[in-house]
Coordinates of C-alpha atoms in Angstrom, one line a residue:
M169 CA -17.2 53.9 27.6
D170 CA -14.3 52.2 27.4
R171 CA -13.4 49.1 30.1
I172 CA -10.7 52.1 32.2
A173 CA -13.1 54.9 32.4
R174 CA -15.9 52.3 33.6
L175 CA -13.5 51.0 36.4
R176 CA -12.6 54.8 37.4
A177 CA -16.0 55.5 37.7
G178 CA -16.6 52.9 39.8
L179 CA -13.7 54.3 42.1
R180 CA -15.2 57.1 42.5
R181 CA -18.2 55.8 43.6
S182 CA -16.4 53.7 46.0
E183 CA -14.7 57.1 47.0
L184 CA -11.3 55.5 45.8
D185 CA -8.1 57.4 44.5
A186 CA -6.5 54.5 43.1
V187 CA -7.1 50.8 42.9
V188 CA -4.1 47.8 42.1
L189 CA -5.0 45.0 40.3
T190 CA -3.4 41.5 40.8
H191 CA -5.9 39.1 39.5
P192 CA -4.3 37.9 36.0
P193 CA -7.7 37.9 34.4
N194 CA -9.1 41.7 35.8
I195 CA -5.8 42.7 34.3
Q196 CA -6.5 41.2 31.3
Y197 CA -9.9 42.0 31.3
S198 CA -9.1 45.9 31.9
T199 CA -6.1 46.9 30.1
E200 CA -5.5 43.9 27.4
L201 CA -2.2 42.8 29.0
R202 CA -2.3 38.8 28.7
A203 CA 0.5 37.9 31.8
T204 CA 0.5 35.1 34.9
A205 CA 1.5 37.7 37.3
G206 CA 2.2 41.4 37.1
A207 CA 0.1 44.4 38.5
A208 CA -1.7 47.2 37.1
I209 CA -2.3 50.3 38.9
I210 CA -5.7 52.1 37.9
L211 CA -4.7 55.6 38.8
P212 CA -7.6 58.9 38.3
G213 CA -5.3 60.0 35.1
R214 CA -2.9 56.8 34.4
T215 CA -2.3 53.8 34.0
V216 CA 1.0 52.0 35.5
L217 CA 1.3 48.3 34.3
V218 CA 4.0 46.4 36.5
V219 CA 5.9 43.3 35.7
D220 CA 8.7 41.3 35.5
S221 CA 11.5 40.8 32.3
R222 CA 9.1 38.1 31.1
Y223 CA 6.6 40.4 30.3
L224 CA 8.8 43.5 29.7
S225 CA 7.8 43.5 25.9
V226 CA 4.1 42.4 26.0
A227 CA 3.4 45.1 28.3
R228 CA 5.3 47.9 26.6
S229 CA 3.4 46.6 23.5
V230 CA 0.1 47.2 25.3
A231 CA 1.5 50.2 26.4
D232 CA 2.3 51.1 23.0
T233 CA -1.6 51.4 22.2
R234 CA -2.4 53.8 25.1
A235 CA -1.2 57.3 25.9
D236 CA -2.7 57.1 28.9
T237 CA -0.6 53.2 29.9
S238 CA 3.0 53.3 31.2
V239 CA 5.5 50.5 32.4
E240 CA 7.7 49.8 35.3
R241 CA 9.7 47.1 35.6
A242 CA 9.9 45.4 38.9
E243 CA 13.6 44.7 39.6
R244 CA 13.3 42.8 42.9
S245 CA 9.8 41.8 43.5
L246 CA 6.9 43.1 41.8
D247 CA 5.3 43.9 45.1
E248 CA 8.5 46.7 45.8
A249 CA 7.5 47.7 42.2
V250 CA 4.0 48.5 43.4
V251 CA 4.8 50.0 46.4
A252 CA 7.2 52.4 44.7
V253 CA 4.9 53.6 42.2
L254 CA 2.0 54.2 45.1
R255 CA 5.0 56.2 47.0
R256 CA 5.9 58.1 43.6
E257 CA 2.0 59.0 43.0
N258 CA 0.7 59.4 46.2
P259 CA -2.9 58.9 46.1
G260 CA -5.1 58.5 49.0
R261 CA -7.6 55.8 48.7
V262 CA -6.2 52.6 47.5
G263 CA -8.4 49.6 46.6
V264 CA -7.2 46.0 46.4
E265 CA -8.7 43.4 45.8
G266 CA -9.8 41.3 48.9
A267 CA -10.6 38.2 46.8
H268 CA -7.3 37.6 45.1
L269 CA -4.8 39.2 47.1
P270 CA -3.5 36.9 49.9
V271 CA -3.0 37.9 53.4
A272 CA 0.4 37.8 53.7
R273 CA 0.7 39.1 50.5
F274 CA -1.5 42.5 51.5
N275 CA 0.6 42.8 55.0
R276 CA 4.0 42.7 52.8
I277 CA 2.4 45.7 50.8
Q278 CA 1.4 47.5 54.0
S279 CA 4.7 47.0 56.0
L280 CA 6.6 48.3 52.7
L281 CA 3.9 51.3 52.4
G282 CA 5.5 51.6 56.3
T283 CA 3.2 54.7 57.8
A284 CA 1.2 55.4 55.0
A285 CA -0.6 52.4 55.5
A286 CA -1.1 52.9 58.9
G287 CA -3.3 55.5 58.7
D288 CA -1.4 58.6 57.7
A289 CA -2.9 61.1 55.8
A290 CA 0.0 61.8 53.9
G291 CA 0.2 58.9 52.5
P292 CA -1.6 55.7 50.2
V293 CA -3.7 53.9 52.5
L294 CA -5.1 50.4 50.7
I295 CA -9.0 49.6 51.4
V296 CA -10.0 46.0 50.5
T297 CA -12.9 46.0 47.5
E298 CA -14.5 42.8 46.0
R299 CA -15.6 42.8 42.1
L300 CA -15.0 46.0 41.3
V301 CA -13.9 44.1 37.8
E302 CA -16.0 40.9 38.3
R303 CA -19.0 43.5 37.7
L304 CA -18.0 44.8 35.5
R305 CA -17.0 41.6 33.4
A306 CA -20.4 40.3 33.7
V307 CA -21.8 42.1 31.1
K308 CA -20.5 41.3 28.1
D309 CA -19.8 43.4 25.0
A310 CA -20.4 42.6 21.6
G311 CA -16.7 41.7 20.9
E312 CA -16.8 39.1 24.1
I313 CA -20.1 37.9 22.7
A314 CA -18.7 37.3 19.7
T315 CA -16.2 34.7 20.7
L316 CA -18.2 33.2 22.9
R317 CA -20.5 32.5 20.6
E318 CA -17.7 30.9 18.1
A319 CA -16.3 29.3 21.4
A320 CA -19.8 27.6 22.2
R321 CA -20.5 26.5 18.5
R322 CA -16.9 24.6 18.7
L323 CA -17.8 22.7 22.0
S324 CA -21.0 21.2 20.2
S325 CA -19.0 19.5 17.5
V326 CA -17.8 18.5 19.8
A327 CA -20.8 17.2 21.7
S328 CA -21.7 15.8 18.7
Q329 CA -18.9 13.3 18.9
L330 CA -19.6 11.9 22.3
R331 CA -21.7 8.6 21.5
T332 CA -18.4 7.7 19.2
F333 CA -16.4 8.1 22.3
A334 CA -18.5 6.7 24.7
I335 CA -18.6 3.0 24.0
P336 CA -18.3 -0.3 26.1
G337 CA -15.1 -1.2 27.1
R338 CA -13.5 2.0 27.3
T339 CA -11.9 3.2 30.4
E340 CA -13.2 6.5 31.6
R341 CA -10.2 7.8 30.8
Q342 CA -9.6 7.1 27.6
V343 CA -13.0 8.9 26.5
A344 CA -11.9 11.8 28.8
S345 CA -8.6 11.7 26.6
A346 CA -11.0 11.7 23.0
V347 CA -12.9 14.5 24.2
D348 CA -9.5 16.4 25.3
D349 CA -8.4 15.4 21.4
A350 CA -11.5 16.7 19.9
L351 CA -11.2 20.1 21.7
K352 CA -7.2 20.3 20.2
T353 CA -9.2 19.2 16.6
A354 CA -11.9 22.3 17.3
G355 CA -9.4 24.8 17.9
F356 CA -9.8 25.2 21.6
D357 CA -5.7 26.6 23.2
R358 CA -6.8 24.3 26.0
P359 CA -9.7 22.6 27.8
A360 CA -11.3 25.2 30.5
F361 CA -11.1 22.4 33.4
E362 CA -10.2 18.8 33.7
T363 CA -12.1 16.4 31.9
I364 CA -15.0 14.3 33.7
V365 CA -16.3 11.3 32.6
A366 CA -17.8 9.7 35.4
S367 CA -19.6 6.0 34.5
G368 CA -21.9 4.0 36.3
P369 CA -22.0 4.5 40.3
N370 CA -19.4 7.4 39.5
S371 CA -21.4 9.6 38.3
A372 CA -23.2 10.3 41.5
L373 CA -20.0 12.1 42.0
P374 CA -20.4 15.6 40.8
H375 CA -16.9 16.2 40.1
A376 CA -15.5 12.6 39.7
R377 CA -12.2 12.5 38.2
P378 CA -12.0 10.1 35.6
T379 CA -10.5 6.8 36.1
A380 CA -9.4 3.3 35.0
R381 CA -13.4 1.8 35.3
A382 CA -14.5 0.7 32.3
L383 CA -17.9 1.3 30.5
R384 CA -20.5 -0.6 30.7
E385 CA -23.9 -1.8 29.0
G386 CA -27.2 -0.6 30.6
E387 CA -25.0 2.2 32.4
G388 CA -25.1 6.1 32.1
V389 CA -22.2 8.4 31.6
L390 CA -22.2 11.7 32.5
L391 CA -19.8 14.3 30.7
D392 CA -18.5 17.2 31.5
F393 CA -16.1 19.3 29.9
G394 CA -14.9 22.4 28.5
G395 CA -12.8 24.6 26.1
I396 CA -10.6 28.2 26.1
Y397 CA -11.0 29.9 22.6
D398 CA -9.1 33.1 22.2
G399 CA -9.2 33.8 26.0
Y400 CA -12.8 32.7 26.6
C401 CA -14.0 29.5 28.3
V402 CA -17.1 27.7 27.3
D403 CA -18.4 24.5 29.6
L404 CA -21.0 22.0 28.6
S405 CA -22.2 18.9 30.1
R406 CA -24.0 15.8 28.2
T407 CA -25.4 12.4 30.2
L408 CA -25.7 9.5 27.9
H409 CA -26.6 5.9 28.7
V410 CA -24.8 3.1 27.2
G411 CA -27.2 0.1 25.5
P412 CA -30.6 -0.1 26.3
E413 CA -31.6 2.4 29.4
S414 CA -33.0 1.7 32.8
P415 CA -36.2 2.4 34.3
A416 CA -34.3 4.4 37.0
F417 CA -31.9 6.4 34.5
R418 CA -34.9 7.3 32.1
R419 CA -36.7 9.0 35.7
L420 CA -33.3 10.6 36.6
F421 CA -33.0 12.3 33.0
D422 CA -36.6 12.8 32.3
A423 CA -36.4 15.3 35.7
V424 CA -33.3 17.2 34.8
S425 CA -34.3 17.5 31.4
E426 CA -37.3 19.3 32.7
A427 CA -35.4 20.9 35.0
H428 CA -33.5 22.3 32.7
A429 CA -36.3 23.5 30.6
A430 CA -37.6 25.4 33.4
A431 CA -34.4 26.7 34.2
I432 CA -34.3 28.3 30.8
A433 CA -37.4 29.9 30.3
E434 CA -36.5 31.2 33.6
V435 CA -33.6 33.1 31.9
K436 CA -34.7 36.9 30.7
P437 CA -33.2 40.3 31.7
G438 CA -34.3 41.4 35.0
A439 CA -34.5 38.3 36.4
L440 CA -32.9 37.2 39.3
P441 CA -30.7 34.4 39.2
V442 CA -32.2 32.9 42.7
D443 CA -35.8 32.3 40.7
I444 CA -33.7 30.9 37.8
D445 CA -32.3 28.4 40.2
G446 CA -35.3 28.2 41.5
A447 CA -37.4 27.0 38.3
A448 CA -35.0 24.0 38.6
R449 CA -35.0 23.6 41.9
R450 CA -38.7 23.2 41.7
V451 CA -38.9 20.9 39.0
L452 CA -36.5 18.7 40.8
A453 CA -38.7 19.0 44.2
R454 CA -41.8 17.3 42.6
H455 CA -40.0 14.4 40.9
G456 CA -39.0 13.6 44.9
L457 CA -35.2 14.8 44.0
A458 CA -34.5 17.7 45.5
E459 CA -32.2 16.4 47.8
A460 CA -30.6 15.0 45.0
F461 CA -29.6 18.6 43.5
G462 CA -26.5 20.0 46.0
H463 CA -24.8 22.3 43.8
G464 CA -25.8 26.0 42.2
T465 CA -28.0 25.6 38.7
G466 CA -25.3 28.0 37.0
H467 CA -22.1 30.3 36.5
G468 CA -21.0 32.8 34.7
L469 CA -18.2 32.0 31.4
G470 CA -15.7 34.3 30.1
L471 CA -12.0 35.0 31.0
E472 CA -12.7 32.7 33.5
V473 CA -14.5 29.6 33.2
H474 CA -16.7 30.1 36.7
E475 CA -17.2 34.0 37.2
E476 CA -20.7 36.2 37.6
P477 CA -23.3 35.8 37.8
R478 CA -24.3 33.0 40.0
I479 CA -27.3 31.3 39.5
S480 CA -27.5 29.5 42.8
P481 CA -29.7 29.9 46.1
H482 CA -26.6 32.5 47.2
A483 CA -26.8 34.6 44.9
P484 CA -26.6 37.8 45.9
E485 CA -29.8 39.7 46.5
G486 CA -31.5 43.1 44.1
E487 CA -29.0 42.0 41.4
P488 CA -30.7 40.8 38.6
V489 CA -29.5 39.2 35.3
L490 CA -28.7 41.9 32.4
A491 CA -28.5 42.0 28.6
G492 CA -25.1 40.8 27.5
M493 CA -24.5 38.2 30.4
V494 CA -23.3 34.7 29.3
F495 CA -23.4 31.9 32.0
T496 CA -24.6 28.4 32.4
I497 CA -27.6 26.6 33.1
E498 CA -26.6 23.2 34.5
P499 CA -29.6 21.2 37.2
G500 CA -28.5 17.8 37.9
A501 CA -29.5 14.4 39.9
Y502 CA -27.2 12.8 41.5
V503 CA -28.4 8.9 43.7
P504 CA -25.3 7.5 45.3
G505 CA -25.0 3.8 44.3
T506 CA -27.1 4.6 41.4
G507 CA -25.9 7.3 39.3
G508 CA -26.3 11.1 38.4
V509 CA -27.3 12.7 35.0
R510 CA -26.1 16.2 34.8
I511 CA -27.2 18.1 31.8
E512 CA -25.1 21.9 31.1
D513 CA -25.8 24.7 28.2
D514 CA -24.3 28.2 28.2
V515 CA -27.0 30.7 27.5
L516 CA -26.6 34.8 26.4
V517 CA -29.5 36.8 28.0
V518 CA -30.8 39.0 25.1
E519 CA -33.8 41.5 25.3
G520 CA -37.0 39.4 26.0
G521 CA -35.2 35.8 27.2
C522 CA -31.5 34.1 26.2
E523 CA -30.5 32.4 23.2
V524 CA -28.8 29.2 23.4
L525 CA -25.6 28.8 22.5
T526 CA -24.7 25.5 23.3
D527 CA -26.0 22.0 21.4
G528 CA -25.2 18.9 20.6
I529 CA -26.9 15.7 21.2

């Protein structure tokens, strides 16, 4: 069953007659249209791509490969063009993406639809939905897995060079620049996010930004970086020590390393995200570091660098991880005034366990 067919099956289960996708990654996943703006209207028997002049040629190229897909050009605004299609096709219950459609834009579309949006049974009615496409995206197909494997291999090659970048006297910004250059050399389209390089006490900030601070002997340095390869994101963190290790750093590093291994050992089809997270959290608590670990243990990877599943204490109940899911395992411990350690790898859930996609150092 192709992606559109699976999405249409989800619409039927949700008692929807159509859905308007406005989040670019969801549009790309469902229709293969790569555009920074636009909409995809998924109807029972056909799909309409709504774009402005910038993406008209690309959308037509996509439509040429699918007999059930047509293109609507937005002459004035995307929202007006979407409403024109909905009025013409007249579906009843129309889903919109609650997590991605701003309230102001939702209200505008309702206003343009007129009395139909207010409950007129003869016209389209907007229904806020959650995670219709995101649930589908969480389980990767064979092509996506092959792309993510290759991306992880390339990211690991960058990780293997980190000790040549993180040397005393270089500033955090200089090290970050070296990592970004290595990502380009490795074949990535661009970084998946702003590279994090945090040395000494700065490493106690989980999402520190690189500064002009120079790396010093006897300190740790946390590096978190990722790349986009053929549209798919990978993400990796390593914590190194510059020069001789201090006992405080070794204590943190060993505890996080143990937590990292415990979480990976828990990954298998059917495992609950909260249990995977809990495996890491229990190890750090045993080392007296429960309060030093404030974020989740992992997040999904794919067209976005943060997507489903969420490996955290607050993950949705009753939604186990499934074979084909790809996500990070990244426990950390952060002690203000001392520093922090995070170790992050990307894993693929396979029958019986998981495959660790990344390595390096």
